[in-house]
CSV table of C-alpha atoms and ligand atoms in Angstrom, one decimal:
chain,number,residue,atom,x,y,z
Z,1,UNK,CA,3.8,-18.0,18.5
Z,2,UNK,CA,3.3,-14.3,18.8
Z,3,UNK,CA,1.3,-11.4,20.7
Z,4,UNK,CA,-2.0,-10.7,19.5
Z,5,UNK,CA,-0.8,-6.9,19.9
Z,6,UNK,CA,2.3,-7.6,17.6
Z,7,UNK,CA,0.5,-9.2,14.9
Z,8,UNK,CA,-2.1,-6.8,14.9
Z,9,UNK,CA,0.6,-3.9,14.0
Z,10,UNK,CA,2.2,-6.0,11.5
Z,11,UNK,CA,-1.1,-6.8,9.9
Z,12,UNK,CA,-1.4,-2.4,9.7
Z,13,UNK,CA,-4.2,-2.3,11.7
Z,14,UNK,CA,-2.6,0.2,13.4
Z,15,UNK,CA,0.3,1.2,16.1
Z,16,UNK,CA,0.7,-0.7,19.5
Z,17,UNK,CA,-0.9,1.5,21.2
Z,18,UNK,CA,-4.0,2.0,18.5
Z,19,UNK,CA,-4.6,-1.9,18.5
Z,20,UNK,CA,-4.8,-2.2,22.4
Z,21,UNK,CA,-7.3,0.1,22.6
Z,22,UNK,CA,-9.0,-1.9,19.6
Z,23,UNK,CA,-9.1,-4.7,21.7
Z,24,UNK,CA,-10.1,-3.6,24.4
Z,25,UNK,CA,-13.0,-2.8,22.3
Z,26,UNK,CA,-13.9,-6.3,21.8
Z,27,UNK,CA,-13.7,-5.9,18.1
Z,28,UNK,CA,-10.9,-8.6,18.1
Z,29,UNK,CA,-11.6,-12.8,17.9
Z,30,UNK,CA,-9.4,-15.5,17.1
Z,31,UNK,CA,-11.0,-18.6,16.1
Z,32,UNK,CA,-14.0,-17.6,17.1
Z,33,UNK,CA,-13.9,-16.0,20.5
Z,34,UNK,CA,-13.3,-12.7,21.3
Z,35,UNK,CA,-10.0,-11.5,23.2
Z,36,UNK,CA,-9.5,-8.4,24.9
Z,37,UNK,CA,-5.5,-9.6,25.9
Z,38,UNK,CA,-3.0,-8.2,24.2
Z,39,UNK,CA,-0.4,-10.0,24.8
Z,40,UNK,CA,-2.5,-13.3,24.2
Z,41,UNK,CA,-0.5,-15.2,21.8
Z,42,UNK,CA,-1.8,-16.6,18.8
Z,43,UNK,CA,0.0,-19.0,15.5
Z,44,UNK,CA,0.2,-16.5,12.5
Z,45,UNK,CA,-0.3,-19.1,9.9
Z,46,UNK,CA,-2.6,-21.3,11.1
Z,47,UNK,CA,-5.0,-19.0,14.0
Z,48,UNK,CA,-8.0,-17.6,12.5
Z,49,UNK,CA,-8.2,-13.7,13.6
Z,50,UNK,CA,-11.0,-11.9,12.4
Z,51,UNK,CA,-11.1,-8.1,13.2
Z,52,UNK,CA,-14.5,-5.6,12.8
Z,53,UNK,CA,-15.8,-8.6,11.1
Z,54,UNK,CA,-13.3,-9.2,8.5
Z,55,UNK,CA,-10.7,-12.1,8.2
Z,56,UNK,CA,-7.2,-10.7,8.8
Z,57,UNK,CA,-4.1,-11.9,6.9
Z,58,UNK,CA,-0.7,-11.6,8.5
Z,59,UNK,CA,1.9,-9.7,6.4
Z,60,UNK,CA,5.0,-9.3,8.9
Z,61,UNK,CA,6.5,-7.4,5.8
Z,62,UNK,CA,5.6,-4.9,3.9
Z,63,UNK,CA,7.5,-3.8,0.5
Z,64,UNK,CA,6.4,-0.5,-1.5
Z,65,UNK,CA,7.5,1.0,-5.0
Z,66,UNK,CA,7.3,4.9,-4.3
Z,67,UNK,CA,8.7,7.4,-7.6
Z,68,UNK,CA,9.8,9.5,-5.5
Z,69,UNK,CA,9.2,12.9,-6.7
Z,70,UNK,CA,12.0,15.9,-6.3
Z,71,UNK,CA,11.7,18.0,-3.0
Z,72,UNK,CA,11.3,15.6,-0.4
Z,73,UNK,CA,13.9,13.4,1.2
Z,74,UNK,CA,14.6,10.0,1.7
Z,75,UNK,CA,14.7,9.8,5.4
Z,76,UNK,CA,12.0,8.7,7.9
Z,77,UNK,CA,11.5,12.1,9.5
Z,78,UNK,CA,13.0,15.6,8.9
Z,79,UNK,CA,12.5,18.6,10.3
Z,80,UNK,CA,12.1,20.6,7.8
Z,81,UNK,CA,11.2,19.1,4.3
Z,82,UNK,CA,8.4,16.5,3.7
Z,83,UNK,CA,10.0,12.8,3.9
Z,84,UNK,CA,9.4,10.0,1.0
Z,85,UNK,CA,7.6,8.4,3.6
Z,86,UNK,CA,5.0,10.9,4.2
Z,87,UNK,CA,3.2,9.2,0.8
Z,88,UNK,CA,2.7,6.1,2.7
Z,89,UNK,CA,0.6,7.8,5.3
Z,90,UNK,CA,-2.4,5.5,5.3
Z,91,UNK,CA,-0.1,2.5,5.3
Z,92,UNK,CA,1.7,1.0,8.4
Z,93,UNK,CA,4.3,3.1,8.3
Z,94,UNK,CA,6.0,2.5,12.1
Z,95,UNK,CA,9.5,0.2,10.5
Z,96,UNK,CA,9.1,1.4,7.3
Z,97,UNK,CA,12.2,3.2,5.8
Z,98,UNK,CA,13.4,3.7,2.9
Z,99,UNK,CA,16.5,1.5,0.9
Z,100,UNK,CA,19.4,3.9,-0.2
Z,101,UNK,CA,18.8,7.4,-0.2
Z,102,UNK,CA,18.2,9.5,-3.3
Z,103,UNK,CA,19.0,13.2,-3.4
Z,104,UNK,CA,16.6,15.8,-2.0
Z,105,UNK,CA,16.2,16.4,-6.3
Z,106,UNK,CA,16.6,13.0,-7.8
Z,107,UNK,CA,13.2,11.7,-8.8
Z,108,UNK,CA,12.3,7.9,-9.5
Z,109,UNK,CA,12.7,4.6,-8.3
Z,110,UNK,CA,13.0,4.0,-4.5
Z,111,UNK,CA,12.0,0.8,-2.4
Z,112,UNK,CA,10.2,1.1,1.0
Z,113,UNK,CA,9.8,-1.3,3.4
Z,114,UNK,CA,10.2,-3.0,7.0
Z,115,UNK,CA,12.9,-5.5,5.7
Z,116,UNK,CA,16.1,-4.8,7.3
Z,117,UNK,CA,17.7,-7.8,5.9
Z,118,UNK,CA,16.6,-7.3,2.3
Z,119,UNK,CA,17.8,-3.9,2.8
Z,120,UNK,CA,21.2,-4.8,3.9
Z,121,UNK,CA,21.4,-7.2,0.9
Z,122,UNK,CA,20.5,-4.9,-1.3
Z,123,UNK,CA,22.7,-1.7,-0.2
Z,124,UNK,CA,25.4,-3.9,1.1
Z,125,UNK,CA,28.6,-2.9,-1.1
Z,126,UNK,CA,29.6,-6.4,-1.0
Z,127,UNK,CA,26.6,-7.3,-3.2
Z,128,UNK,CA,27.2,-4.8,-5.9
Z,129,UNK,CA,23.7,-4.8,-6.8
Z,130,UNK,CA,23.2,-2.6,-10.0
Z,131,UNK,CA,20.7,0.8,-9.3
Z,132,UNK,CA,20.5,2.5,-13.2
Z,133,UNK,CA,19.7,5.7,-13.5
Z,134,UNK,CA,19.1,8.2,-16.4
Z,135,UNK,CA,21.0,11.4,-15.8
Z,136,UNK,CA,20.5,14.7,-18.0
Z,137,UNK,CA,24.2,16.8,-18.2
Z,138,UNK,CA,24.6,20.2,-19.8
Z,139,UNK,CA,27.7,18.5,-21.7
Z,140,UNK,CA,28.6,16.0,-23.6
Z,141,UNK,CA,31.6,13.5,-22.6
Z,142,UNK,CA,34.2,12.5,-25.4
Z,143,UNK,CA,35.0,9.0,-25.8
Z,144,UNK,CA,38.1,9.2,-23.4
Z,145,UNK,CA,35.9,10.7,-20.6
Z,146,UNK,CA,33.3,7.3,-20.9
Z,147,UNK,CA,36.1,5.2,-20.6
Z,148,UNK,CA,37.7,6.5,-17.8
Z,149,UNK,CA,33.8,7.0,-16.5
Z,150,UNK,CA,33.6,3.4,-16.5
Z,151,UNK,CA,36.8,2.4,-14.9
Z,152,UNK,CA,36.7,4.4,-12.2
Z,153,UNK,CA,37.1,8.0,-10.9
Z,154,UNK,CA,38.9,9.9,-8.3
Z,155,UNK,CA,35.8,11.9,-6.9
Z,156,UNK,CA,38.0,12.6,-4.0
Z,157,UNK,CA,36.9,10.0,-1.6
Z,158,UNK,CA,39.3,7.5,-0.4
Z,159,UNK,CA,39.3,5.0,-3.1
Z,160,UNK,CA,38.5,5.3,-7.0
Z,161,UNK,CA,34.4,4.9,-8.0
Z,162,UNK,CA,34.1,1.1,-8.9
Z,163,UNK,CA,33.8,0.3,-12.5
Z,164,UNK,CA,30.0,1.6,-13.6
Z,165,UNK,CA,28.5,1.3,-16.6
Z,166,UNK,CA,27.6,4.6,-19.0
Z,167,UNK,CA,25.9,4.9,-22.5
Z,168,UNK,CA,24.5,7.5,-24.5
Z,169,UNK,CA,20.3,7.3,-24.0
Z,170,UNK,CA,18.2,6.5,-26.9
Z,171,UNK,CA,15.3,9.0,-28.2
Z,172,UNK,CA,13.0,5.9,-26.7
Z,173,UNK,CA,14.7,6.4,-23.7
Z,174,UNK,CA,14.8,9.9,-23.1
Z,175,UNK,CA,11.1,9.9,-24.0
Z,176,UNK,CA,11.2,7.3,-21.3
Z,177,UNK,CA,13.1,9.0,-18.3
Z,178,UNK,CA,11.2,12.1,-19.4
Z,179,UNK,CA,7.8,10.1,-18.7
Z,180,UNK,CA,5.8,12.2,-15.3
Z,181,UNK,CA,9.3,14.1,-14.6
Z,182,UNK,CA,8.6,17.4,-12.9
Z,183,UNK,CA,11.5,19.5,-14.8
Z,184,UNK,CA,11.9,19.7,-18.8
Z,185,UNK,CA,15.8,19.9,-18.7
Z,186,UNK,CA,16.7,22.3,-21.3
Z,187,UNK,CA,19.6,19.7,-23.0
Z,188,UNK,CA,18.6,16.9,-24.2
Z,189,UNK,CA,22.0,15.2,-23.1
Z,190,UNK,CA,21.3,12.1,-21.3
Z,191,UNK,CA,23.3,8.8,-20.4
Z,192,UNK,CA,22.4,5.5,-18.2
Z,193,UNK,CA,24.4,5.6,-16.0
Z,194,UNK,CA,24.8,2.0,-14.0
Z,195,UNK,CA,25.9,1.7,-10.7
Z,196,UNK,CA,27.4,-1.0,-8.5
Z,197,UNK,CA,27.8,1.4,-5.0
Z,198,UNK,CA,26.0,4.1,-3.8
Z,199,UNK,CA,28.2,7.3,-2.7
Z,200,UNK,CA,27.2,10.6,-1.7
Z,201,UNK,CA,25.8,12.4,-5.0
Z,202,UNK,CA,27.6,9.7,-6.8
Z,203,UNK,CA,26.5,10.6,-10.1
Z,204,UNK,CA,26.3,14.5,-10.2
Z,205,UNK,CA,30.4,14.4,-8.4
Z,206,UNK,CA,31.1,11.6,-11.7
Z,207,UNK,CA,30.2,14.0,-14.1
Z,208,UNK,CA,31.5,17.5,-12.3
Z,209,UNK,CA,35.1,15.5,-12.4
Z,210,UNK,CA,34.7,16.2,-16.1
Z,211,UNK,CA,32.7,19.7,-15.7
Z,212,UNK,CA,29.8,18.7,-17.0
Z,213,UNK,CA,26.7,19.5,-14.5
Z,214,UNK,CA,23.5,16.9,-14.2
Z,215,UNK,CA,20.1,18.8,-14.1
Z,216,UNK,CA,18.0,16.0,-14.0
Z,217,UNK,CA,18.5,12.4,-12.4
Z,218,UNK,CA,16.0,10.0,-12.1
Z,219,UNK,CA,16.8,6.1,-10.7
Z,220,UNK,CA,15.3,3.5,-13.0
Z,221,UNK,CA,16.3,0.5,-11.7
Z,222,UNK,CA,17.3,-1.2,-7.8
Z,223,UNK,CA,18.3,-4.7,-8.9
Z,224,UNK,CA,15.1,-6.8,-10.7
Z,225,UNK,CA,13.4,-4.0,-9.9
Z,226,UNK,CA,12.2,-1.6,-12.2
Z,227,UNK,CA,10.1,1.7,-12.3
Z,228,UNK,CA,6.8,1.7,-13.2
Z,229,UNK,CA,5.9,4.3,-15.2
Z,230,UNK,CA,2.1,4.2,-14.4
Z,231,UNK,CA,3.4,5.4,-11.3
Z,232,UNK,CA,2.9,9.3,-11.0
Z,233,UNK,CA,5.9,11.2,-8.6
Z,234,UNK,CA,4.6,10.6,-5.5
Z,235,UNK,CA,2.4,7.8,-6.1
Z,236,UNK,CA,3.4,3.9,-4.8
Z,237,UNK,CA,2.1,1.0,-5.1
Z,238,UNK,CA,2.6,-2.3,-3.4
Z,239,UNK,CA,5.2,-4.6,-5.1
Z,240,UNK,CA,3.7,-7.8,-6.8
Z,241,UNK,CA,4.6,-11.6,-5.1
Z,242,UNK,CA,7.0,-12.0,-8.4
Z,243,UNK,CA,8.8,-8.7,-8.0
Z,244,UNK,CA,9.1,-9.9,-3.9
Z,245,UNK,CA,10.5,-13.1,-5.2
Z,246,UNK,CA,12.7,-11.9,-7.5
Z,247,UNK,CA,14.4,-9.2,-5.4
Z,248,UNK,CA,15.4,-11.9,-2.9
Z,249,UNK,CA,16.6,-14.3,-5.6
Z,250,UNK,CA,17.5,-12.7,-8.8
Z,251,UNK,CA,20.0,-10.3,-7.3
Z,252,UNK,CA,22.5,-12.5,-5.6
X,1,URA,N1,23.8,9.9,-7.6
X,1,URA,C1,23.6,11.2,-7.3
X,1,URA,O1,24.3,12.1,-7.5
X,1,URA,N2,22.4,11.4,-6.6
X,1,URA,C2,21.4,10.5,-6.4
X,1,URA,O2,20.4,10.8,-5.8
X,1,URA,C3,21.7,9.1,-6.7
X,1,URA,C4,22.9,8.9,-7.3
């Protein structure tokens, strides 16, 4: 059982406070009558709520594919800069946050939801759930420098980067990580880079241990999940029942 108030938020009908005042209103009925109670309690899956005339289904979470664009952060409120969650204005946005951070200028791929144990599993270090990424450099590792990319590096934290996966990108795939990117980087040196962790500016501090600088990074992949590249930065959509699925089963 749960409070008609609580559901009501979690449907995205809007904040506590918002959906008292609704129902106060009257504009609230479940199975039929109208109730003005918030904390009446009703059966998610079975009660019939209908709200300004329309039948309501009950989403306690909510899971969002955002390509994050570079300039804002991936926090759930900042001062100063905008936040990845101010592109989910019109949506329910009270638990939402935002799995992993990316850098303030790292576009692409980033999960948003109210899922805290999704979350954990997916950021938890224990997991070692893969995030790909492509990152532009202005130079070019030797064949050494991979190698000793993929085993591990001292980036001056307390233990070595866990092994990570590196190749060269393909035209296809430039062409690809270049797809609705803000910046044209002016090499066209690029790697996918895999990653089982996610450190502090991982990626640019892996590639400054060999002097090379990344201009451009954009995350591809979190898991099963992959960007979509309809998506324009700062545009999201709602991920699809099989992606849902898949991130709580294919990843463990
Ligand atoms: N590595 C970085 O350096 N920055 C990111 O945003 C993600 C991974």
């Amino acid at each position: 059982m749960l409070r008609l108030d609580k559901y009501l938020a979690d449907t995205g009908i809007g904040s506590r406070s918002e959906v008292k005042k609704i129902l106060k209103l009257g504009l609230v009925s479940v199975n039929g009558k109208s109730v003005k109670d918030s904390s009446f309690k009703i059966e998610p899956e079975s009660d019939k709520v209908i709200y300004n005339g329309k039948e309501l289904v009950y989403q306690k979470y909510h899971y969002y594919l955002l390509n994050k664009p570079a300039g804002c952060v991936s926090a759930t409120r900042d001062g100063l800069s905008q936040t990845v969650l101010d592109f989910l204005q019109n949506e329910p946005t009270r638990d939402l946050f935002p799995v992993g951070r990316l850098d303030k200028d790292t576009e692409g791929l980033l999960l948003i939801t109210n899922d805290g144990i999704l979350a954990h599993n997916l950021l938890s270090p224990k997991k070692h759930v893969d995030k790909s990424y492509i990152a532009f450099v202005d130079k070019k590792l030797n064949q050494e420098q991979i190698a000793e990319f993929k085993s591990g590096l001292d980036i001056g934290d307390e233990s070595f980067t866990l092994p990570a996966g590196i190749y060269e990108a393909s035209l296809s795939e430039i062409e690809n990580g270049l797809m609705n990117a803000s910046i044209k980087p002016e090499y066209e040196i690029a790697y996918i880079v895999t990653l089982k962790e996610g450190r502090y500016h991982q990626i640019k501090r892996m590639f400054a241990h060999f002097s090379s600088e990344v201009v451009y990074l954009k995350r591809l992949t979190m898991g099963s999940l992959t960007l979509d590249n309809n998506l324009m930065p700062g545009h999201y959509r709602t991920l699809s029942k099989t992606e849902i699925d898949c991130l709580f089963s294919c990843n463990s």
